[in-house]
C-alpha cells in the first residue's frame, strides 16, 4: 500500500510522517518518530497503554489512524517532563512494571488541564479508560489526586509554563523531517503485514473520541 505524507504537531514541534492508509498513530509515533512512550498493549482500544493527547483529548493511539492525526496537535509522554502529573507519579511511586504508566500519565495530564481540581467522581470516571495489569490502582489514584490539586493551584504545566512553540514555517526543517520519516518508514514500517482497509478502525476511533468527549471533555 502506498505511503503518503502526514503533517502534524507533536509535543509542540511540527513533524512529518509517511504513512499507509491503515497505519495507526501508535505505529507511526513509535516506528517513525522514535517516540516509544506510548505502548502497544492490547492494540484493541481496551487497555489505554497507548494513550496520547490529541487536541486536548486523551485518545487511544492504537485506534486512531496516522492520517487522522493530520493537522492535529499530538502530545506524548515524552512531552510531559516536569509536569505536576509526572512529579506526583514519582512521589507516589505510582508504577510497578511501568507498562501502563505513560497512558495513565496522559490521562492525568489531560484531566489536570481540562478540570483542574476535579472531584473524586470525575477523576475515577477518567481513569476508567485505562488498565494497570499490575493492579497498582491505589497509588495511581493518589498520584492523580495530587496532580489535580496541583493543577488547581496552577502547577499543572512544567516549569517555565510549558507553552508549546508556535508552528515554524515549513522549510529546511521540513526536508530534514521528511528524510527521517522516509528512513523510519524503510527501516521500521516496511515489513509489517498490510492491514485491512480502514473504515472499521475509523469508526472505532470516532467511538473512542466520542466516549472521551462524553467522559472527559464535557
Ligand atoms: S494498546 Fe490497548 S488501548 Fe491501545
Ligand atoms: S504498573 Fe504494570 S501495568 Fe501498571
Coordinates of C-alpha atoms and ligand atoms in Angstrom, one line a residue:
X1 CA 0.0 0.0 0.0
X2 CA 1.3 3.4 -0.9
X3 CA 2.5 5.8 1.8
X4 CA 1.7 9.4 1.8
X5 CA 2.8 12.3 3.9
X6 CA 1.1 13.4 7.1
X7 CA 1.9 16.8 8.7
X8 CA 1.1 17.2 12.3
X9 CA 2.4 18.8 15.5
X10 CA 4.0 16.5 18.1
X11 CA 4.9 17.9 21.5
X12 CA 4.9 21.4 20.2
X13 CA 7.1 20.7 17.2
X14 CA 6.0 20.4 13.5
X15 CA 6.6 16.8 12.4
X16 CA 6.0 14.8 9.2
X17 CA 5.3 11.1 8.7
X18 CA 5.0 8.8 5.8
X19 CA 2.0 6.6 6.5
X20 CA -0.1 4.0 4.7
X21 CA -3.8 4.3 5.0
X22 CA -4.1 1.6 7.6
X23 CA -1.1 2.7 9.8
X24 CA -2.2 3.7 13.3
X25 CA -0.9 6.8 15.0
X26 CA 0.7 4.4 17.6
X27 CA 2.7 2.7 14.9
X28 CA 3.8 6.0 13.3
X29 CA 4.8 7.6 16.6
X30 CA 6.9 4.6 17.6
X31 CA 8.2 3.5 14.3
X32 CA 8.9 6.7 12.6
X33 CA 9.3 9.4 15.2
X34 CA 11.0 7.2 17.8
X35 CA 8.5 8.2 20.5
X36 CA 8.2 4.9 22.2
X37 CA 6.5 6.2 25.4
X38 CA 3.1 5.2 24.0
X39 CA 2.9 1.4 24.5
X40 CA 1.3 -1.3 22.4
X41 CA -0.7 -3.2 24.9
X42 CA -4.0 -4.8 23.6
X43 CA -3.9 -2.7 20.4
X44 CA -7.7 -3.1 20.6
X45 CA -8.8 0.0 22.4
X46 CA -9.2 -1.7 25.8
X47 CA -6.1 -1.1 28.0
X48 CA -5.1 2.6 27.4
X49 CA -1.3 1.9 27.4
X50 CA -1.1 3.7 24.0
X51 CA -2.9 6.9 25.2
X52 CA -1.7 10.2 23.8
X53 CA -3.4 13.6 23.9
X54 CA -4.8 14.9 20.6
X55 CA -6.1 18.5 20.6
X56 CA -6.6 18.3 24.4
X57 CA -8.4 15.0 24.5
X58 CA -6.9 11.6 25.6
X59 CA -7.0 9.3 22.7
X60 CA -6.0 5.6 22.3
X61 CA -3.5 5.9 19.6
X62 CA -3.9 2.2 18.6
X63 CA -7.4 3.2 17.5
X64 CA -6.5 6.3 15.5
X65 CA -5.1 6.2 12.0
X66 CA -2.0 8.2 11.4
X67 CA -3.7 10.1 8.6
X68 CA -6.5 11.1 11.0
X69 CA -3.9 13.0 13.0
X70 CA -3.1 15.3 10.1
X71 CA -3.1 18.9 11.2
X72 CA -3.8 17.9 14.8
X73 CA -1.8 18.7 18.0
X74 CA -0.5 15.5 19.5
X75 CA 1.2 15.2 22.8
X76 CA 3.0 12.1 24.1
X77 CA 4.5 11.2 27.4
X78 CA 7.9 12.5 26.1
X79 CA 6.4 16.0 26.3
X80 CA 5.3 15.8 29.9
X81 CA 8.7 16.3 31.6
X82 CA 8.3 18.4 34.7
X83 CA 4.5 18.4 34.9
X84 CA 2.6 18.1 38.1
X85 CA 1.3 14.7 36.9
X86 CA 4.8 13.4 36.3
X87 CA 6.0 14.7 39.7
X88 CA 3.0 13.1 41.5
X89 CA 3.6 9.7 39.9
X90 CA 7.2 9.7 41.0
X91 CA 6.4 11.0 44.5
X92 CA 3.6 8.4 45.0
X93 CA 5.6 5.6 43.3
X94 CA 2.6 5.0 41.2
X95 CA 4.0 2.3 39.0
X96 CA 5.3 -1.3 39.2
X97 CA 6.3 -2.7 35.8
X98 CA 5.5 0.7 34.4
X99 CA 3.9 -0.5 31.2
X100 CA 0.7 1.3 31.8
X101 CA 2.3 4.4 33.3
X102 CA 2.6 6.6 30.2
X103 CA -1.0 6.0 29.4
X104 CA -2.2 6.9 32.9
X105 CA 0.1 10.0 32.8
X106 CA -1.5 11.2 29.6
X107 CA -5.0 10.8 31.1
X108 CA -3.9 12.5 34.3
X109 CA -2.4 15.5 32.4
X110 CA -5.4 15.9 30.2
X111 CA -7.6 15.8 33.3
X112 CA -5.5 18.4 35.0
X113 CA -5.8 20.7 32.1
X114 CA -9.5 20.2 31.4
X115 CA -10.6 20.0 35.0
X116 CA -8.1 21.3 37.5
X117 CA -9.2 20.4 41.0
X118 CA -11.5 17.6 39.6
X119 CA -13.6 15.9 42.2
X120 CA -13.2 12.2 43.0
X121 CA -16.1 11.0 40.8
X122 CA -14.8 12.8 37.8
X123 CA -11.2 11.5 38.4
X124 CA -12.4 7.9 38.7
X125 CA -14.5 8.3 35.6
X126 CA -11.5 9.5 33.6
X127 CA -9.2 6.7 35.0
X128 CA -11.7 4.1 34.0
X129 CA -10.4 4.2 30.4
X130 CA -7.0 2.7 31.4
X131 CA -6.0 -0.7 32.9
X132 CA -3.0 -1.5 35.1
X133 CA -2.2 -5.2 34.8
X134 CA -0.1 -4.9 38.0
X135 CA -3.2 -3.6 39.7
X136 CA -1.4 -0.6 41.3
X137 CA -4.6 1.4 41.3
X138 CA -4.4 3.0 44.8
X139 CA -1.0 4.6 44.1
X140 CA -2.2 5.8 40.7
X141 CA -5.3 7.3 42.2
X142 CA -3.3 9.0 44.9
X143 CA -0.9 10.4 42.3
X144 CA -3.7 11.7 40.1
X145 CA -5.5 13.3 43.2
X146 CA -2.2 15.1 44.0
X147 CA -1.9 16.2 40.4
X148 CA -5.4 17.7 40.0
X149 CA -4.9 19.5 43.3
X150 CA -1.6 20.9 42.0
X151 CA -3.4 21.8 38.8
X152 CA -6.0 23.7 40.7
X153 CA -3.1 25.6 42.3
X154 CA -1.8 26.5 38.8
X155 CA 1.0 24.0 38.8
X156 CA -0.1 21.5 36.1
X157 CA 2.4 22.7 33.4
X158 CA 6.1 22.0 33.5
X159 CA 8.5 24.7 34.9
X160 CA 8.5 27.7 32.5
X161 CA 4.9 27.4 31.7
X162 CA 5.1 24.5 29.2
X163 CA 3.7 26.6 26.4
X164 CA 4.1 24.8 23.2
X165 CA 6.1 26.5 20.5
X166 CA 4.4 28.4 17.7
X167 CA 4.4 26.4 14.5
X168 CA 7.5 27.1 12.4
X169 CA 7.2 27.8 8.7
X170 CA 7.8 24.7 6.6
X171 CA 11.3 24.9 5.2
X172 CA 14.7 23.2 5.5
X173 CA 13.4 21.6 8.8
X174 CA 10.6 20.0 6.8
X175 CA 13.0 18.5 4.4
X176 CA 15.1 17.0 7.2
X177 CA 11.9 15.7 8.8
X178 CA 10.8 14.1 5.6
X179 CA 14.1 12.4 5.2
X180 CA 13.9 11.0 8.7
X181 CA 10.3 9.9 8.1
X182 CA 11.2 8.1 4.9
X183 CA 14.1 6.4 6.6
X184 CA 11.9 5.4 9.5
X185 CA 9.3 4.0 7.0
X186 CA 12.0 2.0 5.3
X187 CA 13.5 0.6 8.5
X188 CA 10.5 0.2 10.7
X189 CA 7.4 0.0 8.7
X190 CA 8.2 -1.9 5.6
X191 CA 7.9 -5.4 6.9
X192 CA 4.7 -5.1 8.7
X193 CA 1.8 -7.0 7.3
X194 CA -0.8 -4.9 5.5
X195 CA -3.9 -4.4 7.5
X196 CA -7.5 -4.5 6.3
X197 CA -8.9 -1.2 5.0
X198 CA -9.6 1.5 7.5
X199 CA -13.3 2.1 7.9
X200 CA -13.8 -0.1 10.9
X201 CA -10.8 1.4 12.6
X202 CA -12.1 4.9 11.8
X203 CA -15.5 4.1 13.2
X204 CA -13.9 2.7 16.4
X205 CA -11.7 5.8 16.7
X206 CA -14.7 8.1 16.5
X207 CA -16.4 6.0 19.2
X208 CA -13.3 6.3 21.4
X209 CA -13.2 10.1 20.8
X210 CA -16.9 10.4 21.4
X211 CA -16.5 8.4 24.6
X212 CA -13.6 10.6 25.7
X213 CA -15.6 13.7 25.0
X214 CA -18.5 12.3 27.0
X215 CA -16.5 11.1 29.9
X216 CA -13.8 13.8 30.0
X217 CA -14.3 16.7 27.7
X218 CA -17.7 17.9 28.9
Ligands
LIG1 S1 -2.8 -0.6 23.1 FE1 -4.5 -1.1 24.5 S2 -5.9 0.6 24.1 FE2 -4.3 0.9 22.7
LIG2 S1 2.4 -0.8 36.6 FE1 2.5 -2.7 35.5 S2 0.8 -2.5 34.2 FE2 0.6 -0.8 35.5

